[in-house]
Short mmCIF file of C-alpha atoms in Angstrom, two decimals:
data_model
loop_
_atom_site.label_atom_id
_atom_site.label_comp_id
_atom_site.label_asym_id
_atom_site.label_seq_id
_atom_site.Cartn_x
_atom_site.Cartn_y
_atom_site.Cartn_z
CA MET A 2 -0.05 -2.55 -33.45
CA LEU A 3 -1.35 -0.05 -35.86
CA LEU A 4 -0.84 2.96 -34.22
CA LYS A 5 2.74 1.86 -33.03
CA ILE A 6 3.45 1.14 -37.13
CA SER A 7 2.19 4.77 -38.11
CA ALA A 8 3.52 6.43 -35.46
CA PRO A 9 6.19 8.73 -37.29
CA ALA A 10 3.44 9.88 -39.99
CA ILE A 11 0.83 10.56 -37.06
CA ALA A 12 2.82 11.30 -33.92
CA LYS A 13 2.62 14.98 -34.90
CA PRO A 14 -1.41 15.14 -35.92
CA VAL A 15 -1.81 12.97 -32.42
CA ALA A 16 -0.20 15.77 -30.65
CA THR A 17 -1.96 18.27 -31.81
CA LEU A 18 -5.14 17.00 -30.91
CA ILE A 19 -3.87 16.34 -27.43
CA ASN A 20 -2.52 20.22 -26.94
CA GLU A 21 -5.92 21.04 -28.45
CA SER A 22 -7.89 19.12 -25.78
CA LEU A 23 -5.15 20.30 -23.04
CA ALA A 24 -5.89 23.78 -24.25
CA THR A 25 -9.88 23.86 -24.49
CA GLY A 26 -10.74 21.73 -21.23
CA TYR A 27 -12.60 19.71 -23.98
CA ILE A 28 -12.97 16.00 -24.93
CA PRO A 29 -14.38 14.67 -27.95
CA ILE A 30 -17.60 12.93 -26.87
CA LEU A 31 -16.73 10.32 -29.29
CA TRP A 32 -13.68 9.58 -27.08
CA LYS A 33 -15.86 8.92 -23.79
CA THR A 34 -18.00 6.56 -25.13
CA ALA A 35 -16.98 2.61 -23.82
CA ARG A 36 -18.22 -0.43 -24.58
CA VAL A 37 -18.54 -2.46 -21.18
CA VAL A 38 -17.64 -6.29 -21.42
CA PRO A 39 -18.88 -7.99 -18.38
CA ILE A 40 -16.17 -9.82 -16.49
CA HIS A 41 -17.45 -12.80 -14.03
CA LYS A 42 -15.84 -12.70 -10.46
CA SER A 43 -17.14 -15.60 -8.79
CA GLY A 44 -20.31 -17.15 -7.29
CA ASP A 45 -23.67 -17.42 -9.52
CA ASN A 46 -23.02 -16.68 -13.03
CA THR A 47 -26.63 -15.78 -13.25
CA LEU A 48 -26.17 -13.09 -10.83
CA VAL A 49 -25.44 -9.67 -12.45
CA SER A 50 -23.57 -8.51 -9.36
CA ASN A 51 -21.27 -11.22 -9.47
CA TYR A 52 -19.40 -10.01 -12.83
CA ARG A 53 -17.24 -6.59 -13.16
CA PRO A 54 -17.98 -3.93 -15.68
CA ILE A 55 -14.77 -3.61 -17.89
CA SER A 56 -14.51 -0.55 -20.04
CA LEU A 57 -13.14 -0.95 -23.31
CA LEU A 58 -12.06 2.94 -24.35
CA PRO A 59 -11.06 4.27 -27.84
CA VAL A 60 -6.99 4.05 -28.33
CA MET A 61 -6.99 7.79 -28.78
CA SER A 62 -8.78 8.58 -25.59
CA LYS A 63 -5.72 6.19 -23.92
CA ILE A 64 -3.13 8.24 -25.28
CA LEU A 65 -4.77 11.32 -24.39
CA GLU A 66 -5.33 10.11 -20.87
CA LYS A 67 -1.83 8.63 -20.45
CA CYS A 68 -0.35 11.97 -20.87
CA VAL A 69 -2.34 13.51 -18.36
CA TYR A 70 -1.67 10.60 -16.08
CA ILE A 71 2.17 10.84 -16.34
CA GLN A 72 2.03 14.59 -14.91
CA LEU A 73 -1.03 13.99 -12.56
CA ARG A 74 1.33 11.12 -11.08
CA ASP A 75 4.48 12.98 -11.05
CA TYR A 76 2.47 16.08 -9.43
CA TYR A 77 1.42 13.81 -6.45
CA GLN A 78 4.81 12.16 -5.86
CA TYR A 79 6.67 15.01 -5.78
CA GLN A 80 3.74 16.95 -3.10
CA ASN A 81 3.57 13.52 -1.39
CA TYR A 82 -0.11 14.02 -1.16
CA LEU A 83 -1.51 10.25 -1.46
CA THR A 84 -1.42 8.36 1.80
CA PRO A 85 1.40 5.65 2.83
CA ASP A 86 -1.92 3.85 3.73
CA GLN A 87 -2.62 3.05 0.20
CA SER A 88 -0.69 0.53 -1.79
CA GLY A 89 -3.01 -0.01 -4.43
CA PHE A 90 -2.35 1.69 -8.41
CA ARG A 91 1.44 2.86 -7.16
CA PRO A 92 5.08 2.17 -8.23
CA ASN A 93 6.72 -0.20 -5.44
CA HIS A 94 3.91 -1.21 -4.05
CA SER A 95 1.90 -4.57 -4.58
CA THR A 96 -0.76 -6.78 -3.00
CA THR A 97 2.08 -8.82 -1.08
CA THR A 98 3.89 -5.33 0.24
CA ALA A 99 0.47 -4.62 1.85
CA LEU A 100 0.39 -8.20 3.04
CA LEU A 101 3.23 -7.93 4.75
CA LYS A 102 2.32 -4.81 6.33
CA VAL A 103 -0.92 -5.75 8.12
CA CYS A 104 0.89 -9.43 8.82
CA ASN A 105 3.83 -7.62 10.09
CA ASP A 106 1.52 -5.53 12.30
CA ILE A 107 -0.96 -7.87 13.64
CA GLN A 108 2.59 -9.82 14.69
CA ALA A 109 3.83 -7.00 16.45
CA GLY A 110 0.77 -6.62 18.63
CA MET A 111 1.10 -10.89 19.56
CA GLU A 112 4.51 -10.10 20.39
CA GLN A 113 3.46 -7.62 22.99
CA GLY A 114 0.84 -9.85 24.70
CA ASN A 115 -2.21 -7.63 22.85
CA LEU A 116 -5.04 -8.89 21.14
CA THR A 117 -5.55 -7.09 17.54
CA GLY A 118 -8.58 -6.61 16.34
CA ALA A 119 -9.50 -6.14 12.47
CA ILE A 120 -12.79 -4.82 10.13
CA PHE A 121 -12.71 -5.87 6.80
CA LEU A 122 -14.33 -3.38 4.84
CA ASP A 123 -16.41 -4.59 1.30
CA PHE A 124 -17.58 -1.37 -1.11
CA ALA A 125 -20.77 -2.03 -3.08
CA LYS A 126 -19.36 -1.40 -6.54
CA ALA A 127 -16.93 1.29 -5.09
CA PHE A 128 -15.11 1.92 -8.42
CA ASP A 129 -18.82 2.26 -10.35
CA THR A 130 -20.70 4.98 -7.61
CA VAL A 131 -17.84 7.79 -7.10
CA ASP A 132 -19.75 10.93 -7.06
CA HIS A 133 -18.24 13.60 -9.65
CA GLY A 134 -18.97 16.50 -7.51
CA ILE A 135 -17.32 15.24 -4.83
CA LEU A 136 -13.98 13.74 -6.87
CA LEU A 137 -13.98 17.05 -8.88
CA GLN A 138 -13.72 19.30 -5.21
CA LYS A 139 -11.28 16.84 -4.15
CA LEU A 140 -8.99 17.44 -7.01
CA LYS A 141 -9.49 21.06 -6.16
CA ASN A 142 -8.26 20.85 -2.56
CA SER A 143 -5.27 18.74 -3.59
CA GLY A 144 -3.84 21.83 -5.82
CA ILE A 145 -5.59 21.58 -9.10
CA GLY A 146 -5.87 24.47 -11.11
CA ASP A 147 -9.20 25.60 -12.41
CA SER A 148 -8.19 25.31 -16.22
CA THR A 149 -6.92 21.87 -15.28
CA LEU A 150 -10.03 21.08 -13.48
CA THR A 151 -12.02 22.22 -16.51
CA TRP A 152 -10.23 19.17 -18.28
CA PHE A 153 -11.52 17.21 -15.45
CA GLN A 154 -15.05 17.99 -15.65
CA SER A 155 -15.17 17.27 -19.25
CA TYR A 156 -13.41 14.25 -18.68
CA VAL A 157 -16.15 12.57 -16.38
CA SER A 158 -19.32 14.61 -17.68
CA ASP A 159 -21.01 13.50 -20.55
CA ARG A 160 -19.98 10.27 -20.83
CA SER A 161 -21.63 7.12 -22.11
CA GLN A 162 -21.42 3.42 -22.29
CA PHE A 163 -22.88 0.15 -24.23
CA VAL A 164 -22.58 -3.74 -22.90
CA SER A 165 -21.13 -6.10 -25.30
CA ILE A 166 -22.02 -10.11 -24.84
CA SER A 167 -21.19 -12.12 -28.14
CA ASP A 168 -22.59 -10.43 -30.77
CA SER A 169 -25.17 -8.77 -29.26
CA THR A 170 -24.88 -5.13 -27.77
CA SER A 171 -27.03 -2.90 -26.12
CA LEU A 172 -28.09 0.82 -26.50
CA PRO A 173 -25.76 3.38 -25.04
CA LEU A 174 -27.22 4.94 -21.98
CA PRO A 175 -25.05 7.99 -19.98
CA VAL A 176 -22.80 7.64 -17.24
CA THR A 177 -23.67 9.97 -14.35
CA CYS A 178 -21.19 8.58 -11.55
CA GLY A 179 -17.81 6.22 -11.14
CA VAL A 180 -14.52 6.41 -12.78
CA PRO A 181 -14.25 3.91 -15.71
CA GLN A 182 -12.64 0.24 -14.96
CA GLY A 183 -10.50 -0.42 -17.55
CA SER A 184 -9.30 3.15 -18.25
CA ILE A 185 -5.70 4.57 -17.16
CA LEU A 186 -6.79 7.35 -15.04
CA GLY A 187 -9.57 5.84 -13.67
CA PRO A 188 -7.47 3.66 -11.24
CA LEU A 189 -5.37 7.22 -9.89
CA LEU A 190 -8.45 9.20 -9.69
CA PHE A 191 -10.43 6.42 -7.25
CA THR A 192 -6.91 6.71 -5.42
CA ILE A 193 -7.52 10.51 -5.02
CA PHE A 194 -11.43 10.21 -4.07
CA ILE A 195 -10.47 7.37 -1.27
CA ASN A 196 -7.36 9.36 0.08
CA ASP A 197 -8.56 10.76 3.05
CA LEU A 198 -10.04 7.55 4.52
CA PRO A 199 -7.31 7.25 6.90
CA ASN A 200 -7.92 10.48 8.45
CA VAL A 201 -11.06 9.20 10.58
CA CYS A 202 -9.63 6.46 11.98
CA LYS A 203 -7.08 8.22 14.24
CA ALA A 204 -7.17 5.78 16.96
CA SER A 205 -6.18 3.02 14.72
CA THR A 206 -4.59 1.67 11.20
CA VAL A 207 -6.46 1.65 8.18
CA HIS A 208 -4.49 0.07 4.81
CA MET A 209 -5.87 0.55 1.14
CA TYR A 210 -5.26 -1.98 -1.39
CA ALA A 211 -7.66 0.31 -4.15
CA ASP A 212 -10.76 -0.63 -2.23
CA ASP A 213 -10.00 -3.47 -0.13
CA THR A 214 -9.70 -1.56 3.20
CA VAL A 215 -8.59 -2.96 6.57
CA ILE A 216 -8.78 -1.48 9.94
CA TYR A 217 -6.99 -2.93 12.72
CA THR A 218 -5.61 -1.93 16.41
CA SER A 219 -4.04 -3.83 18.77
CA LYS A 220 -5.07 -3.68 22.87
CA PRO A 221 -4.12 -5.48 25.76
CA ASN A 222 -7.96 -6.80 26.30
CA LEU A 223 -11.14 -7.11 24.64
CA PRO A 224 -13.15 -4.01 25.95
CA GLN A 225 -10.51 -1.68 24.75
CA LEU A 226 -10.56 -3.41 21.43
CA GLU A 227 -14.04 -3.19 20.97
CA ALA A 228 -14.44 0.44 21.90
CA VAL A 229 -11.37 1.62 19.79
CA LEU A 230 -12.87 -0.58 16.97
CA GLN A 231 -16.42 0.54 17.55
CA GLU A 232 -15.29 4.68 17.45
CA ALA A 233 -13.20 3.82 14.31
CA PHE A 234 -16.02 2.38 12.72
CA THR A 235 -18.55 4.98 12.94
CA GLY A 236 -16.49 7.03 11.71
CA VAL A 237 -16.09 5.26 8.73
CA GLU A 238 -19.45 4.99 7.99
CA LYS A 239 -20.12 8.90 8.48
CA TRP A 240 -17.46 9.25 5.58
CA ILE A 241 -18.92 6.81 3.40
CA ALA A 242 -22.05 8.48 3.67
CA ASN A 243 -20.68 11.83 3.25
CA ASN A 244 -18.83 10.74 -0.07
CA LYS A 245 -22.17 9.00 -1.44
CA LEU A 246 -20.10 5.49 -1.31
CA PHE A 247 -22.30 2.27 -0.12
CA LEU A 248 -20.82 -0.33 2.19
CA ASN A 249 -21.92 -4.01 1.90
CA THR A 250 -22.64 -4.61 5.62
CA ASP A 251 -23.05 -8.42 4.91
CA LYS A 252 -19.66 -9.03 4.04
CA THR A 253 -17.99 -6.45 6.15
CA VAL A 254 -16.85 -8.82 8.17
CA THR A 255 -14.25 -8.38 11.60
CA MET A 256 -11.83 -10.82 13.13
CA LEU A 257 -10.06 -11.22 16.04
CA PHE A 258 -6.02 -12.36 16.16
CA GLY A 259 -3.77 -13.30 18.94
CA THR A 260 -1.44 -15.85 20.43
CA ALA A 261 -3.64 -19.49 21.40
CA PRO A 262 -3.26 -18.60 24.96
CA LYS A 263 -4.04 -15.28 24.45
CA LEU A 264 -7.67 -16.28 22.74
CA HIS A 265 -8.21 -19.66 24.48
CA LYS A 266 -8.58 -17.27 27.65
CA LEU A 267 -11.70 -15.27 26.38
CA GLN A 268 -15.14 -16.94 26.63
CA THR A 269 -16.54 -15.18 23.90
CA PRO A 270 -13.45 -14.93 21.28
CA HIS A 271 -15.43 -12.49 18.67
CA LEU A 272 -15.50 -9.04 18.20
CA CYS A 273 -18.77 -6.88 19.12
CA VAL A 274 -19.01 -3.54 16.37
CA GLY A 275 -22.37 -2.29 15.92
CA THR A 276 -23.62 -0.72 12.69
CA LYS A 277 -25.80 2.75 12.01
CA SER A 278 -28.47 0.29 11.52
CA ASN A 279 -28.22 -0.65 14.94
CA GLY A 280 -27.08 -4.38 13.43
CA THR A 281 -23.57 -6.06 14.44
CA LEU A 282 -21.07 -6.89 12.43
CA THR A 283 -20.30 -10.70 11.62
CA THR A 284 -17.14 -11.91 12.90
CA VAL A 285 -15.74 -14.77 11.39
CA THR A 286 -12.09 -17.25 11.97
CA SER A 287 -10.48 -17.33 8.56
CA LEU A 288 -11.12 -15.26 5.82
CA LYS A 289 -9.50 -14.33 2.64
CA TYR A 290 -7.50 -10.76 2.42
CA LEU A 291 -5.53 -10.36 -0.74
CA GLY A 292 -5.40 -13.36 -1.83
CA MET A 293 -4.32 -15.13 1.33
CA TRP A 294 -6.34 -17.08 3.85
CA LEU A 295 -5.54 -15.59 7.14
CA ASP A 296 -6.37 -17.31 10.73
CA PRO A 297 -6.55 -15.81 14.07
CA ASN A 298 -2.86 -16.96 15.22
CA LEU A 299 -1.41 -16.18 11.69
CA SER A 300 0.09 -19.72 11.24
CA PHE A 301 -1.75 -19.57 7.58
CA GLY A 302 -2.57 -23.45 8.14
CA PRO A 303 -6.00 -22.46 6.45
CA HIS A 304 -4.00 -20.76 3.52
CA ILE A 305 -1.89 -23.88 2.90
CA GLU A 306 -4.44 -26.37 3.39
CA LYS A 307 -6.62 -24.52 1.07
CA LEU A 308 -4.21 -23.91 -1.58
CA SER A 309 -3.44 -27.60 -1.74
CA SER A 310 -6.64 -28.42 -2.36
CA LYS A 311 -6.69 -26.16 -4.71
CA LEU A 312 -3.71 -27.22 -6.87
CA TYR A 313 -3.91 -31.23 -6.10
CA PRO A 314 -6.86 -31.23 -8.20
CA LYS A 315 -5.23 -29.55 -11.05
CA LEU A 316 -2.26 -32.01 -10.93
CA GLY A 317 -4.54 -34.71 -11.19
CA ALA A 318 -6.06 -33.48 -14.54
CA LEU A 319 -2.64 -32.46 -15.96
CA TYR A 320 -1.99 -36.44 -15.16
CA ARG A 321 -4.75 -37.91 -16.83
CA ASN A 322 -3.28 -35.84 -19.82
CA LYS A 323 0.22 -36.60 -19.61
CA SER A 324 0.16 -38.90 -22.86
CA CYS A 325 -0.55 -35.49 -24.79
CA LEU A 326 2.16 -33.25 -22.98
CA SER A 327 6.19 -33.56 -24.09
CA PRO A 328 8.71 -33.14 -21.10
CA ALA A 329 9.29 -29.39 -22.10
CA VAL A 330 5.58 -28.96 -22.38
CA ARG A 331 4.96 -30.15 -18.59
CA LYS A 332 8.00 -28.33 -17.47
CA GLN A 333 6.36 -24.95 -18.93
CA ILE A 334 3.09 -25.52 -17.52
CA VAL A 335 4.29 -26.46 -13.64
CA GLN A 336 6.61 -23.20 -14.09
CA GLN A 337 3.47 -20.59 -15.73
CA MET A 338 0.60 -22.19 -14.44
CA LEU A 339 1.18 -23.91 -11.08
CA MET A 340 4.15 -22.57 -9.35
CA PRO A 341 2.52 -18.81 -9.03
CA ALA A 342 0.09 -20.21 -7.06
CA ILE A 343 2.35 -21.34 -4.69
CA GLU A 344 4.74 -18.46 -4.92
CA TYR A 345 2.68 -15.67 -4.79
CA GLY A 346 3.17 -14.21 -0.79
CA ASP A 347 4.92 -17.21 0.15
CA VAL A 348 7.79 -14.12 1.89
CA VAL A 349 4.67 -13.67 3.81
CA TYR A 350 4.35 -17.00 5.70
CA THR A 351 8.00 -17.68 5.32
CA ALA A 352 7.86 -18.05 9.76
CA ALA A 353 5.07 -20.54 9.02
CA PRO A 354 5.27 -23.69 11.63
CA GLN A 355 7.21 -26.27 9.63
CA THR A 356 4.47 -29.05 9.67
CA HIS A 357 2.39 -26.74 7.25
CA LEU A 358 5.41 -26.02 5.21
CA GLN A 359 6.08 -29.12 4.68
CA LYS A 360 2.77 -29.62 2.92
CA LEU A 361 3.61 -27.32 0.74
CA THR A 362 7.00 -29.20 0.07
CA THR A 363 5.16 -32.18 -0.67
CA LEU A 364 3.12 -31.00 -3.33
CA TYR A 365 6.25 -29.35 -4.61
CA ASN A 366 7.63 -32.85 -5.06
CA SER A 367 4.58 -33.90 -6.88
CA PHE A 368 5.15 -31.24 -9.27
CA CYS A 369 8.47 -32.76 -10.32
CA ARG A 370 7.60 -35.73 -10.54
CA PHE A 371 4.78 -35.13 -13.06
CA VAL A 372 7.44 -33.35 -14.78
CA LEU A 373 9.74 -35.94 -14.75
CA GLN A 374 7.60 -38.93 -14.91
CA CYS A 375 9.34 -40.02 -12.00
CA ASN A 376 7.82 -43.26 -9.53
CA TYR A 377 7.28 -42.03 -5.86
CA MET A 378 10.76 -43.97 -4.82
CA THR A 379 12.89 -41.29 -6.48
CA HIS A 380 14.41 -38.74 -4.04
CA HIS A 381 13.58 -35.40 -4.28
CA CYS A 382 16.70 -34.67 -4.61
CA ASP A 383 17.49 -36.21 -7.74
CA MET A 384 14.69 -34.91 -9.09
CA LEU A 385 15.49 -30.96 -8.44
CA LYS A 386 18.81 -31.99 -9.53
CA GLU A 387 17.87 -33.24 -13.05
CA LEU A 388 15.37 -30.21 -13.15
CA ASN A 389 18.07 -27.69 -12.16
CA TRP A 390 15.39 -26.27 -9.75
CA PRO A 391 16.28 -25.10 -6.20
CA SER A 392 14.26 -26.48 -3.31
CA LEU A 393 11.39 -24.38 -2.12
CA ASP A 394 13.03 -23.00 0.84
CA SER A 395 15.78 -21.82 -1.19
CA ARG A 396 12.93 -19.93 -3.57
CA ARG A 397 11.65 -18.44 -0.39
CA THR A 398 15.05 -17.29 0.89
CA LEU A 399 15.83 -16.07 -2.29
CA HIS A 400 11.98 -14.09 -2.40
CA LEU A 401 13.07 -12.75 1.18
CA SER A 402 16.70 -11.71 -0.11
CA ASN A 403 14.79 -9.82 -3.15
CA LEU A 404 12.70 -8.02 -0.71
CA VAL A 405 15.51 -6.74 1.29
CA PHE A 406 17.71 -5.84 -1.76
CA LYS A 407 14.55 -4.01 -3.05
CA SER A 408 14.22 -1.97 0.43
CA PHE A 409 18.03 -0.98 0.00
CA SER A 410 17.58 -0.03 -3.04
CA GLY A 411 14.65 2.48 -2.42
CA LYS A 412 12.14 -0.18 -4.17
CA LEU A 413 9.93 -1.03 -1.57
CA PRO A 414 6.98 1.23 -0.24
CA PRO A 415 8.08 3.62 2.93
CA TYR A 416 6.15 1.48 5.25
CA LEU A 417 8.05 -1.44 4.44
CA ASN A 418 11.37 0.93 4.53
CA MET A 419 11.31 1.75 7.78
CA LEU A 420 11.26 -2.11 9.38
CA LEU A 421 14.69 -2.75 7.10
CA PRO A 422 18.13 -1.44 8.62
CA ARG A 423 19.87 0.86 5.93
CA GLN A 424 23.22 -1.20 6.94
CA PHE A 425 24.66 -3.94 8.77
CA PRO A 426 26.32 -3.25 11.86
CA HIS A 427 30.05 -4.19 11.96
CA PRO A 428 30.64 -7.17 13.65
CA ILE A 429 33.79 -5.78 15.70
CA THR A 430 31.96 -2.46 16.85
CA SER A 431 29.52 -2.62 19.70
CA ASP A 432 25.98 -3.38 19.73
CA PRO A 433 24.11 -0.22 18.42
CA GLY A 434 20.74 -1.32 19.80
CA PRO A 435 17.37 -2.84 18.86
CA ALA A 436 16.52 -2.24 15.27
CA PRO A 437 13.10 -2.31 13.27
CA TYR A 438 13.95 -5.67 11.90
CA LEU A 439 10.99 -7.02 9.79
CA GLN A 440 10.66 -10.44 11.40
CA TYR A 441 7.84 -11.74 13.36
CA ARG A 442 9.47 -13.25 16.67
CA ASN A 443 10.61 -11.04 19.33
CA THR A 444 11.07 -7.83 17.70
CA LYS A 445 9.77 -4.63 19.51
CA ARG A 446 8.84 -1.77 16.57
CA LYS A 447 7.85 1.77 17.12
CA TRP A 448 5.91 3.19 14.25
CA LEU A 449 5.66 6.30 12.47
CA ASP A 450 2.58 8.46 12.20
CA PRO A 451 1.37 8.76 8.80
CA HIS A 452 2.10 12.47 7.59
CA PHE A 453 -1.03 14.13 5.46
CA PRO A 454 0.01 17.25 3.47
CA THR A 455 -2.22 20.35 4.43
CA GLU A 456 -0.56 22.83 1.75
CA HIS A 457 -0.20 22.50 -2.08
CA ARG A 458 0.26 24.83 -5.26
CA LYS A 459 -1.74 25.20 -8.01
CA TYR A 460 -1.47 22.72 -10.12
CA GLY A 461 -2.00 22.85 -14.26
CA ILE A 462 -1.59 19.90 -16.67
CA THR A 463 0.90 21.32 -19.51
CA SER A 464 0.25 20.64 -22.80
CA GLN A 465 2.21 17.78 -25.21
CA THR A 466 4.53 18.13 -27.86
CA PRO A 467 5.72 15.55 -30.94
CA SER A 468 9.22 15.22 -28.63
CA ASN A 469 7.66 14.68 -25.19
CA LEU A 470 4.62 12.70 -26.52
CA PRO A 471 4.11 8.96 -25.00
CA PRO A 472 5.22 6.29 -27.68
CA VAL A 473 2.09 4.85 -29.46
#
């Protein structure tokens, strides 16, 4: 806030500092000292491994990073360098689009009568174990010029950090690997580091959201499926070793997808994928991927069950404190705290069986009763009319319509744009033939191979002037 207020007075000196850093390829050491705040992820809060380190960096360093980030991002977009199989930290991409891509491919395999096997990789501290030497080499291979490479070498070297918990701080220690979590450049640098992973899985599909990676393929029978997945996983293990990352084999699991009749015909409905340590990956029947629980038939029944079991206790706690809440506050709590959980990824399971979707409708009606303090005899239509809220089905339809509109506007990832027609066929004209619609039933699709550019021009980051300096 202080920088924004004083921007007219300090914009020129700040621009001078940034230009000097870019021209000399040097970043002050004080700008590379991070205060690390551990954020609990899940599990036992007494285990250090269950915490995510968030780096709080000096404001001036983040302004410098923002200037570099904008130019580096635009360069990779212009060169079309980043793999289309990465949905993390990219415009028009999200966890929902990644879920749509993966689930749609699995459903396509089911429609063709195939089994789909998937390996869900779990990297151990992926952001914190990025090797600086390998990262700089990958930046050079992507077309970054020598002078700019010098700046990036200064960015990753001589970094230090100290941990801050409550009023206690540790002594600073040097950072010899990794990209700082909480920085502006860190996510993009990690994306570049992991960008070539799909190249080692030629016979399988890879999709990534940051370090959340799934490898999957569809085959008519289990032996063929296991052979392809084993080959892909062996290649991934070699890539991980060459890039000095670490795979948590205990949390890396496999999952088998297919229609219920197809899976019932199997004597052993699980995948056998071996590791380089002569172990076997665990096969699971349900898995939380990007915030959504997947099941072998993609019925999304387990997801809806877990969602209901999570929200009903919260609603009960609100009921116990209803006397302290006004109608306006109750409505705001439901809209801002409870509804986002129901609406997250609803376009992914919009074709789920009605028996599952009805459970969410019942939960939604309970929200309405809480806001209006109605008895159980009040019809849900009257409650929705009083609140001026659409039904849950209408909400899902609206979100699906927004998705289609974004596709027509070019605001969806390429892997989803290719599944939707660019224009609706005229009702009088003859049938133009099958189109690769994004849907779950009775659809045949043709998938495009990912394109990885091999030649890039040398790229350098230019200096900033007060006129093009991002607002502070």
